[in-house]
PDB file of C-alpha atoms in Angstrom:
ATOM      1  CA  UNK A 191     -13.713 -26.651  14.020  1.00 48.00           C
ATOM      2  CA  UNK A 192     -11.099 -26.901  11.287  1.00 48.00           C
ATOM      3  CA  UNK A 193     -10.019 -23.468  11.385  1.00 49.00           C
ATOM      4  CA  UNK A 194     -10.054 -23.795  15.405  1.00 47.00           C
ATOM      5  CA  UNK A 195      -7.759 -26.814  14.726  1.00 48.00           C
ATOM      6  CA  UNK A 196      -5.522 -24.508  12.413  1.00 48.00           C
ATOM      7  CA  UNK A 197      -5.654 -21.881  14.510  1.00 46.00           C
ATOM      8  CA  UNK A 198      -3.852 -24.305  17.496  1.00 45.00           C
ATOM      9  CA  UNK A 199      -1.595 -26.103  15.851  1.00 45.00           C
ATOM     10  CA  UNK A 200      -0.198 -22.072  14.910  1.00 46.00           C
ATOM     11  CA  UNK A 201      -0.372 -21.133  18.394  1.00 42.00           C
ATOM     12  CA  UNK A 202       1.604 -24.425  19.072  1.00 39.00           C
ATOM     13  CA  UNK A 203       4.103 -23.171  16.745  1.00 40.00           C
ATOM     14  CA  UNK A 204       4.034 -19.941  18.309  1.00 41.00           C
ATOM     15  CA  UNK A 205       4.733 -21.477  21.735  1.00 38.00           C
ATOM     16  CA  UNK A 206       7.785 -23.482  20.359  1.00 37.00           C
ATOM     17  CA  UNK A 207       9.030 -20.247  19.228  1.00 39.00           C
ATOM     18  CA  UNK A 208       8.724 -17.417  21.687  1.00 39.00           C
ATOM     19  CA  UNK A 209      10.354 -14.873  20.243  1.00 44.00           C
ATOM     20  CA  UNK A 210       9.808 -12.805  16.689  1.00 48.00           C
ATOM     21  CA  UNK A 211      13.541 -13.739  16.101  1.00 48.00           C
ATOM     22  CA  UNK A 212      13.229 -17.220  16.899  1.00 41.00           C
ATOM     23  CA  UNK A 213      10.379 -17.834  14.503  1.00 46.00           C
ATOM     24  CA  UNK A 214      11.938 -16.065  12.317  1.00 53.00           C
ATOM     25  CA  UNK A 215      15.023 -17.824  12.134  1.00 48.00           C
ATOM     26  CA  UNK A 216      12.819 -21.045  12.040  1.00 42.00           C
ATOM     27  CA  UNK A 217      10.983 -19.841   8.294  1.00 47.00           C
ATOM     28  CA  UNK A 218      14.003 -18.551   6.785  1.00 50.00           C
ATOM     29  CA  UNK A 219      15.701 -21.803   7.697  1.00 45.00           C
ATOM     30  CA  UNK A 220      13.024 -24.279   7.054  1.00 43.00           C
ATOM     31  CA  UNK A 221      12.673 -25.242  10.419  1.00 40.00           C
ATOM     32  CA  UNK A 222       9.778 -26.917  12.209  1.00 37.00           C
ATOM     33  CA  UNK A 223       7.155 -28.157   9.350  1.00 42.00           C
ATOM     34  CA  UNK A 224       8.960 -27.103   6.523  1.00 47.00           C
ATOM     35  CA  UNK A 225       7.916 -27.458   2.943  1.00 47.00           C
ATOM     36  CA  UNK A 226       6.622 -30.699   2.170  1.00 52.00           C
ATOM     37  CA  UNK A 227       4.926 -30.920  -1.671  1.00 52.00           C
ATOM     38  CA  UNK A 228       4.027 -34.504  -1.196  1.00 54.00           C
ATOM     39  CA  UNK A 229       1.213 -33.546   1.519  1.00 60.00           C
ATOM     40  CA  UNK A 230      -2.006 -31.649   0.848  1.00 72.00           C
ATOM     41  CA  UNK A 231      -2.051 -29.865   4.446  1.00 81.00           C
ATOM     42  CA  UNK A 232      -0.007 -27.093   5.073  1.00 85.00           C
ATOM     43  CA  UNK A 233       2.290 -27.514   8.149  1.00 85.00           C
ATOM     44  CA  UNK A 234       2.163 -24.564  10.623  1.00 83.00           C
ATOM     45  CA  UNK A 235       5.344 -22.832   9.162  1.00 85.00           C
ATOM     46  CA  UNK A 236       4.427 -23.264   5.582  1.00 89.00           C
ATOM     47  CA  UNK A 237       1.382 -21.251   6.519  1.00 88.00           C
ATOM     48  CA  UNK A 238       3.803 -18.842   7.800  1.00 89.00           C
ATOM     49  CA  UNK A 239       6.243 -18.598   5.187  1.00 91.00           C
ATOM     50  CA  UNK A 240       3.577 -18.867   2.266  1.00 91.00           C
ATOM     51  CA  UNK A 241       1.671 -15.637   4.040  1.00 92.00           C
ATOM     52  CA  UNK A 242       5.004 -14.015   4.196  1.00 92.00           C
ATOM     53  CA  UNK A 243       6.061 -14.786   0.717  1.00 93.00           C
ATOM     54  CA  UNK A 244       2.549 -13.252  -0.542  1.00 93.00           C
ATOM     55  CA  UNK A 245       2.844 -10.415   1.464  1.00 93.00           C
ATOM     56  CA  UNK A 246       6.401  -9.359  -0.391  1.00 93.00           C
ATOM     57  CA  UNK A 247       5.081 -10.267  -3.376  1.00 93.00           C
ATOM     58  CA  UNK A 248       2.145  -8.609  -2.999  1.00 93.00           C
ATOM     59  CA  UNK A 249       3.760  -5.759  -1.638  1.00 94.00           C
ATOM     60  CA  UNK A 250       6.870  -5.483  -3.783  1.00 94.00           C
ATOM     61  CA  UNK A 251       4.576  -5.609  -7.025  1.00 94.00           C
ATOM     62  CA  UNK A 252       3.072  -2.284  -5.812  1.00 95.00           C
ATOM     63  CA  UNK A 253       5.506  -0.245  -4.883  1.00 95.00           C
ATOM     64  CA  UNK A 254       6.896  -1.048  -8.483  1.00 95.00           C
ATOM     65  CA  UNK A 255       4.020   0.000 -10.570  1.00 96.00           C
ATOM     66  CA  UNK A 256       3.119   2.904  -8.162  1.00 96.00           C
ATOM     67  CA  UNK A 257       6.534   3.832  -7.967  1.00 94.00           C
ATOM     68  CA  UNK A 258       7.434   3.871 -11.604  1.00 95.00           C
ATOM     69  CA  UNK A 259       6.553   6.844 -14.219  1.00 95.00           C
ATOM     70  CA  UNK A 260       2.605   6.783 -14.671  1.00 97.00           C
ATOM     71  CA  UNK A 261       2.325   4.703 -11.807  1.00 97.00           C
ATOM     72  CA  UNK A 262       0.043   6.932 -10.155  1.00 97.00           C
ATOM     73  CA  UNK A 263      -0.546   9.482 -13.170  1.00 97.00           C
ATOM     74  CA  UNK A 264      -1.785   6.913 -15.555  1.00 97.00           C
ATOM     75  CA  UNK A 265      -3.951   4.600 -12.921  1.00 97.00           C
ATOM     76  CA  UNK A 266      -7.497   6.669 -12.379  1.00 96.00           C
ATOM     77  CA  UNK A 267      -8.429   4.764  -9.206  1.00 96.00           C
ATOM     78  CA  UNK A 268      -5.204   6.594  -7.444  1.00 97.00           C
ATOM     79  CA  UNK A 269      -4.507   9.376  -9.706  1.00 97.00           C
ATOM     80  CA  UNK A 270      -3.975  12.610  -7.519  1.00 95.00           C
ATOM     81  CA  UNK A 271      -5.754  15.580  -8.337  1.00 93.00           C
ATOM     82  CA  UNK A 272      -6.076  19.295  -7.082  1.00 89.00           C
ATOM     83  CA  UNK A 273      -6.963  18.974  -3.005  1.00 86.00           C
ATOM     84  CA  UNK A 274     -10.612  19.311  -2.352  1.00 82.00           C
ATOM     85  CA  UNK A 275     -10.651  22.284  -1.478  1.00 77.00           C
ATOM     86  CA  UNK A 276      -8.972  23.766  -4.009  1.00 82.00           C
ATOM     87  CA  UNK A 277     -10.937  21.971  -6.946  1.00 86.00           C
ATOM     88  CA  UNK A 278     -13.368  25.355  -6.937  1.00 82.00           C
ATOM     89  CA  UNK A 279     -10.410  27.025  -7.771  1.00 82.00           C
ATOM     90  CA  UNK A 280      -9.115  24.613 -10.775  1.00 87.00           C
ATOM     91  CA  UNK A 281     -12.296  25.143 -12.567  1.00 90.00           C
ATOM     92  CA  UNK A 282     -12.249  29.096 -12.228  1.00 86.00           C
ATOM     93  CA  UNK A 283      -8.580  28.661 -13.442  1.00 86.00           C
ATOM     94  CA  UNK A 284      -9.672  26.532 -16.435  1.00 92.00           C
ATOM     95  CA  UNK A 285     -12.169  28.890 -17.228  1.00 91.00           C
ATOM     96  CA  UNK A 286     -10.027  31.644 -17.581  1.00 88.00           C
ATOM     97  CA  UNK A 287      -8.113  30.012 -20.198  1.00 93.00           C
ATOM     98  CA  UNK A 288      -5.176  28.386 -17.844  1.00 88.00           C
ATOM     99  CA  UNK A 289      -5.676  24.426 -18.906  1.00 93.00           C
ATOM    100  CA  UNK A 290      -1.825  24.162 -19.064  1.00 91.00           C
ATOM    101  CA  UNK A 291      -0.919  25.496 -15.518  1.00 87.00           C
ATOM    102  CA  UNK A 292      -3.654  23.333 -13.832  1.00 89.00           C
ATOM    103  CA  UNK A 293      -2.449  20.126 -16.203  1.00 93.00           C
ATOM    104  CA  UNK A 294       1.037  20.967 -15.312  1.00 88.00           C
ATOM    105  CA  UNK A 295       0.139  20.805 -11.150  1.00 87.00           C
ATOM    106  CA  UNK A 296      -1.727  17.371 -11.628  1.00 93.00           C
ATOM    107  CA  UNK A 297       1.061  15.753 -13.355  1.00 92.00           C
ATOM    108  CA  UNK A 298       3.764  17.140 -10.814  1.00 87.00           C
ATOM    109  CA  UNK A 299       1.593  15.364  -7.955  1.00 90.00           C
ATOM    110  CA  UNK A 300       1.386  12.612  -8.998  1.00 93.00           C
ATOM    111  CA  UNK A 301       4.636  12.467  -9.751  1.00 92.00           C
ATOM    112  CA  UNK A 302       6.012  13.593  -6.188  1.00 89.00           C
ATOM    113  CA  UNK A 303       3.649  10.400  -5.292  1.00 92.00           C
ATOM    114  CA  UNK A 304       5.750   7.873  -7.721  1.00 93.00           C
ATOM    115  CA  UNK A 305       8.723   9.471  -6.255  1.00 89.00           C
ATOM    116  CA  UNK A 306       7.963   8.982  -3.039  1.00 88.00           C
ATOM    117  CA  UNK A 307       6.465   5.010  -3.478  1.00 91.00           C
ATOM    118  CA  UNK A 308       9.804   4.140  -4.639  1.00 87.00           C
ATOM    119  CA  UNK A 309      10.741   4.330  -1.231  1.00 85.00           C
ATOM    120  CA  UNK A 310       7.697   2.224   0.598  1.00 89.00           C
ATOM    121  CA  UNK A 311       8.972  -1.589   0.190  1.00 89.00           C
ATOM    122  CA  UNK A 312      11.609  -1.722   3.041  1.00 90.00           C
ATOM    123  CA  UNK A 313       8.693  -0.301   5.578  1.00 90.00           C
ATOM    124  CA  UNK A 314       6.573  -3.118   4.515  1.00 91.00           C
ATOM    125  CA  UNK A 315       9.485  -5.440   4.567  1.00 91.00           C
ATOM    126  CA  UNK A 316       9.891  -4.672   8.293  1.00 90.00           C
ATOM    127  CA  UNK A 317       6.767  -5.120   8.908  1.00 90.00           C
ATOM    128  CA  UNK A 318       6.124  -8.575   7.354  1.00 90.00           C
ATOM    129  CA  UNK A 319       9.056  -9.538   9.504  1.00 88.00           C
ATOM    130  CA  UNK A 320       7.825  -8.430  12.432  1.00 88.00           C
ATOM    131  CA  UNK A 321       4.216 -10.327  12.238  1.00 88.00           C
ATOM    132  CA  UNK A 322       3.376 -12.461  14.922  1.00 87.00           C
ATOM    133  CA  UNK A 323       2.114 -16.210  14.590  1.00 84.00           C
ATOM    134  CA  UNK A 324      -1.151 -14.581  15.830  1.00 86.00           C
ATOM    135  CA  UNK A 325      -1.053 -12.124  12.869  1.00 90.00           C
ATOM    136  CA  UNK A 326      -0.590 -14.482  10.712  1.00 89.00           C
ATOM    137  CA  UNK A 327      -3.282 -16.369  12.095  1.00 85.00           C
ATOM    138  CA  UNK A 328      -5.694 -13.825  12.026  1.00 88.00           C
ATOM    139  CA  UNK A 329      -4.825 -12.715   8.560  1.00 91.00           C
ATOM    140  CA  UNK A 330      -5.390 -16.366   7.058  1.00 88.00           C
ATOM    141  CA  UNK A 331      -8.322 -17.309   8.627  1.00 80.00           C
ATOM    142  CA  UNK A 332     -10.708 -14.192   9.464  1.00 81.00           C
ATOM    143  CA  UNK A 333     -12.010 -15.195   5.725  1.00 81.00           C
ATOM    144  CA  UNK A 334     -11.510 -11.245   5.383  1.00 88.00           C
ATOM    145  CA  UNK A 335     -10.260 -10.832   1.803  1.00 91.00           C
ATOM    146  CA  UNK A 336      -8.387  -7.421   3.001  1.00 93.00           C
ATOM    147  CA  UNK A 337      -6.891  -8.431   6.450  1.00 94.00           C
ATOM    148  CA  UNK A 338      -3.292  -8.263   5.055  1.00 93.00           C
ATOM    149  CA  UNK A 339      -4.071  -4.695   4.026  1.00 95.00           C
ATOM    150  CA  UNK A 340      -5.739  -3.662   7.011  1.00 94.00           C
ATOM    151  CA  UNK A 341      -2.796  -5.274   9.272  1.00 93.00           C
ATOM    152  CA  UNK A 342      -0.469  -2.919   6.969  1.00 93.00           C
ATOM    153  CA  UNK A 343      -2.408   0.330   7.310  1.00 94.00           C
ATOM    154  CA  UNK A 344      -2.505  -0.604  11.418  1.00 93.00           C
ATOM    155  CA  UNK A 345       1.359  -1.098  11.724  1.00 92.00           C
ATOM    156  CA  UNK A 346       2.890   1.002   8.945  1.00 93.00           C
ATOM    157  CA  UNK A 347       0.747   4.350   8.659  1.00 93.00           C
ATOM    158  CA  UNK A 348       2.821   6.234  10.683  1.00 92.00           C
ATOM    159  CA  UNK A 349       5.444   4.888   9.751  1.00 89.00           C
ATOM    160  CA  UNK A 350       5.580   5.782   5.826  1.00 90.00           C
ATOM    161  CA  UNK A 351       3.540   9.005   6.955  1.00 91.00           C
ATOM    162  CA  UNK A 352       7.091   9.691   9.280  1.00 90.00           C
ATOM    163  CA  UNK A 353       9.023   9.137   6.176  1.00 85.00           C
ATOM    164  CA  UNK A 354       7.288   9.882   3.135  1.00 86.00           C
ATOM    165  CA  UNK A 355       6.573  13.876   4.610  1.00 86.00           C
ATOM    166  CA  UNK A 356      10.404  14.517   3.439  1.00 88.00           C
ATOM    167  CA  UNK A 357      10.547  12.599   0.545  1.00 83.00           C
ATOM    168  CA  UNK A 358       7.029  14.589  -0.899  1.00 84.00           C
ATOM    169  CA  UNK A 359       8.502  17.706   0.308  1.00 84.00           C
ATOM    170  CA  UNK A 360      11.773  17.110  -1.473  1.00 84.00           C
ATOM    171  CA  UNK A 361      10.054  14.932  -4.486  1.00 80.00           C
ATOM    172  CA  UNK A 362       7.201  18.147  -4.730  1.00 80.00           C
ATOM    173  CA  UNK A 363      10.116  20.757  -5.483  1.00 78.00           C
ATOM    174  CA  UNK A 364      12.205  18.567  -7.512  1.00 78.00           C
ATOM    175  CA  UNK A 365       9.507  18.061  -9.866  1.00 72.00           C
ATOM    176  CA  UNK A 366       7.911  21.465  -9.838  1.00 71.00           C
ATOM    177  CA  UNK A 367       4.814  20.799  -7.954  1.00 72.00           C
ATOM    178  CA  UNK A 368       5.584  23.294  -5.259  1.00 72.00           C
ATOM    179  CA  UNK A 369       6.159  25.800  -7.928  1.00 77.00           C
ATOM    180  CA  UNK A 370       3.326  25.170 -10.301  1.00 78.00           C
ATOM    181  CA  UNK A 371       0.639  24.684  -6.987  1.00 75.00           C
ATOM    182  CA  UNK A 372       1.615  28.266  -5.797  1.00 75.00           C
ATOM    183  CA  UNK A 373       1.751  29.816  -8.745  1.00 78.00           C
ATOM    184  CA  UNK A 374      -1.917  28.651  -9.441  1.00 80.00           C
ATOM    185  CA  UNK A 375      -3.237  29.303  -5.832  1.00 73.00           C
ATOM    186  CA  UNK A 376      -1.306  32.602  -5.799  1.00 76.00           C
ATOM    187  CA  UNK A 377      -3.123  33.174  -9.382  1.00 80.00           C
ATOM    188  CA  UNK A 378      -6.753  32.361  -7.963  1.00 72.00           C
ATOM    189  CA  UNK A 379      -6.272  34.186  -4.985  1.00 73.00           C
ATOM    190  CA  UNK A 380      -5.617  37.496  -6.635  1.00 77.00           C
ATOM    191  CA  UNK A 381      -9.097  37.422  -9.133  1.00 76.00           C
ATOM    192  CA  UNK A 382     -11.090  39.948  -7.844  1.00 74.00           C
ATOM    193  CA  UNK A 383     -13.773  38.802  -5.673  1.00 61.00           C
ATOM    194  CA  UNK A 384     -12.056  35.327  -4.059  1.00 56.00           C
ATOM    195  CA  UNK A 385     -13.050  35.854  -0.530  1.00 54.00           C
ATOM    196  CA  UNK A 386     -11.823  32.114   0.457  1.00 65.00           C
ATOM    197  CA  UNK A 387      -7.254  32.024   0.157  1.00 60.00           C
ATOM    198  CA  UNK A 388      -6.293  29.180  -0.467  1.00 64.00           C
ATOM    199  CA  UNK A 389      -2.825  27.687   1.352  1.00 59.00           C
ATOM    200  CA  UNK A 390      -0.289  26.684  -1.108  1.00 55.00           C
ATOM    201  CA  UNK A 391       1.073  23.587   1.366  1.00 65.00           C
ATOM    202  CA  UNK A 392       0.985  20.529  -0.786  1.00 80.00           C
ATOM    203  CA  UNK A 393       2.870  18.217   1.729  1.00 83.00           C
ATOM    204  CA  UNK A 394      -0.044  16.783   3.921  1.00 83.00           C
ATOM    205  CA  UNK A 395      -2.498  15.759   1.019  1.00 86.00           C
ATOM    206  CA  UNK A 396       0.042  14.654  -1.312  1.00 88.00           C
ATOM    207  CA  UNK A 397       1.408  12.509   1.301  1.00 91.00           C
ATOM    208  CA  UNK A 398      -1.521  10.669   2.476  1.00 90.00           C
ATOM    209  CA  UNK A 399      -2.624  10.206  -0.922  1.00 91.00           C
ATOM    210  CA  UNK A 400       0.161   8.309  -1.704  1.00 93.00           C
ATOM    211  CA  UNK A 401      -0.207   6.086   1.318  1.00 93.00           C
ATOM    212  CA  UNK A 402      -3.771   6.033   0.349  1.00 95.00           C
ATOM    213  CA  UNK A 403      -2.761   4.884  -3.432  1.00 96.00           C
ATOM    214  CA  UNK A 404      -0.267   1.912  -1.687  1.00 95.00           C
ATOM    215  CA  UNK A 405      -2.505   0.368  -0.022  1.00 95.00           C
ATOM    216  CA  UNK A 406      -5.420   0.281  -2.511  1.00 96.00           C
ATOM    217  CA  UNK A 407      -3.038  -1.433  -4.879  1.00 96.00           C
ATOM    218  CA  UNK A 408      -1.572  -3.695  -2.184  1.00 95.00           C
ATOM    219  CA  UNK A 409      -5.127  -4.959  -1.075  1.00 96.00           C
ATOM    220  CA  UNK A 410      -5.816  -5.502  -5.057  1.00 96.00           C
ATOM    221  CA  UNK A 411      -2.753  -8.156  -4.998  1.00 94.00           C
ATOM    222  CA  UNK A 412      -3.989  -9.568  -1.781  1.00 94.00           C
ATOM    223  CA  UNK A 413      -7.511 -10.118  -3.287  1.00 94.00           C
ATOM    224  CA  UNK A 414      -5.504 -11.610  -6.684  1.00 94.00           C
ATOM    225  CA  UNK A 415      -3.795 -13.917  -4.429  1.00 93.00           C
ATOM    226  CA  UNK A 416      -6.553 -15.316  -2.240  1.00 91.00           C
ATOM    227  CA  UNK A 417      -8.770 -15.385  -5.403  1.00 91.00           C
ATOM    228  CA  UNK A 418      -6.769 -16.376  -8.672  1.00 91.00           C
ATOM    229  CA  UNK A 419      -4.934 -19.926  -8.767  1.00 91.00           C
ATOM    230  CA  UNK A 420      -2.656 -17.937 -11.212  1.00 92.00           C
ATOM    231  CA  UNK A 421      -1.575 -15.202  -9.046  1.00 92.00           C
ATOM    232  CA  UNK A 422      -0.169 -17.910  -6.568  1.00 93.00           C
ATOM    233  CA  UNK A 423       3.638 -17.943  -8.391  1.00 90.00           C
ATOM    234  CA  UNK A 424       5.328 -20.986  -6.449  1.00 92.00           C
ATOM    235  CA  UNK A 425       4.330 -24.409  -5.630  1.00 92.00           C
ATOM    236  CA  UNK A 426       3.808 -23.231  -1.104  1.00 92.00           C
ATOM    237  CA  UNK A 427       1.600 -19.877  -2.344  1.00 92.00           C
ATOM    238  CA  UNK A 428      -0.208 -22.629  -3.919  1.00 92.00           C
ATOM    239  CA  UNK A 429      -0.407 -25.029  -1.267  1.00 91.00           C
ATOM    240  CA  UNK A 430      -0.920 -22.618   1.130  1.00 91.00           C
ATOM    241  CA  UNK A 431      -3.603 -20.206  -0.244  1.00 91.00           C
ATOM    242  CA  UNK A 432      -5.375 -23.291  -2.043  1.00 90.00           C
ATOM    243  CA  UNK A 433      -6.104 -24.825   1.678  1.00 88.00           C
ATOM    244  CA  UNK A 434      -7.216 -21.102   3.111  1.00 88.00           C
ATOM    245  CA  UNK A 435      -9.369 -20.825  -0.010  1.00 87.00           C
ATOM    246  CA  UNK A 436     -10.952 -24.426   0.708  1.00 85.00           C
ATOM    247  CA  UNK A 437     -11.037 -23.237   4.632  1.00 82.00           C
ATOM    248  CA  UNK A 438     -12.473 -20.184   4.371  1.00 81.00           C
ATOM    249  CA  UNK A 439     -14.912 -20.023   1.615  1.00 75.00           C
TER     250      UNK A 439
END
């Protein structure tokens, strides 16, 4: 019943603001229900804003680290390796003695996927700005502890997929990944023997696995968030995220 209640008095927001540009206008400038530290219950918009302000933190915190040198090289839960299909061919390669050349390819990935991270937060940005009151509702009180993420992978997969093909393609050359990729494939598909080629294009996994590596580390700050009184950085995250916590658990 209280989350029905919650629910209502966002849709009531929602209704006093029609449009995405309306309601936004409204949270950037305080408008209806804004901040008030002296009571316990969120108003309608500081359940908006404080969402929004997680989600940028949240967001902006991992396009940093994955974006940054190591980000994805030094983190084993996202750390690229050779495609699946071409993992046969890294231990063959190993085997005969070329450790270096298969090291050198792993690094370069995962490289091309810092590279391209760099470039994620405005996507995610536009996104958070676009959310609907229903979004937001849906978000705060499914009592999923992933529902940010999972709105982000809905709305912004094709997006980054769009625009990260030409950054990987660009970041895989400038860092050598192209090069050291083809030279192993064309390598393994000379030894004598190697019925099944394999195709040197990089550009498809690397990609995905970079969107793949965004939003594991995004739904890790949305868990810290809903879960960890010190994740929550200003007095609303506080406010806000202590009431879902109380609502939802």
């Amino acid at each position: 019943m209280k989350k029905l209640a919650l629910a209502s008095s966002l849709v009531l927001v929602f209704a006093a603001t029609s449009s995405c540009d309306t309601l936004n206008a409204a949270v950037n400038n305080g408008g209806i229900g804004s901040y008030d530290p002296n009571q316990s219950v969120p108003s309608s918009l500081e359940m908006i804003s404080g969402l929004r302000q997680a989600l940028e933190q949240g967001t902006n915190k991992s396009v940093n680290q994955l974006g940054s040198v190591n980000g994805f090289f030094g983190n084993q839960a996202v750390k690229l390796l050779f495609p699946p299909e071409a993992q046969k061919a890294e231990a063959t390669l190993r085997k005969l003695g070329l450790n270096k050349l298969c090291d050198d390819v792993i690094l370069s990935l995962n490289r091309a996927a810092e590279d391209a991270a760099s470039k994620a937060a405005p996507i995610f940005i536009s996104a958070i700005k676009q959310m609907t009151v229903k979004d937001i509702t849906d978000i705060l009180l499914t009592g999923q502890k992933d529902a940010a993420t999972n709105y982000f992978a809905r709305v912004t997969t094709s997006q980054l997929t769009d625009q990260f093909k030409p950054v990987i393609h660009n970041s895989l050359s400038k860092v050598g990944a192209t090069r050291f990729y083809s030279q192993a494939v064309t390598t393994y598909n000379k030894i004598p023997l190697v019925f099944n080629k394999l195709n040197p294009d990089l550009d498809a996994y690397v990609t995905q696995k970079a969107i793949d590596g965004l939003f594991y580390r995004i739904a890790q700050e949305e868990l810290n968030i809903r879960t960890s009184l010190s994740a929550r950085t200003t007095p609303l995250l506080q406010k806000v995220f202590g009431y879902v916590q109380k609502k939802t658990s």
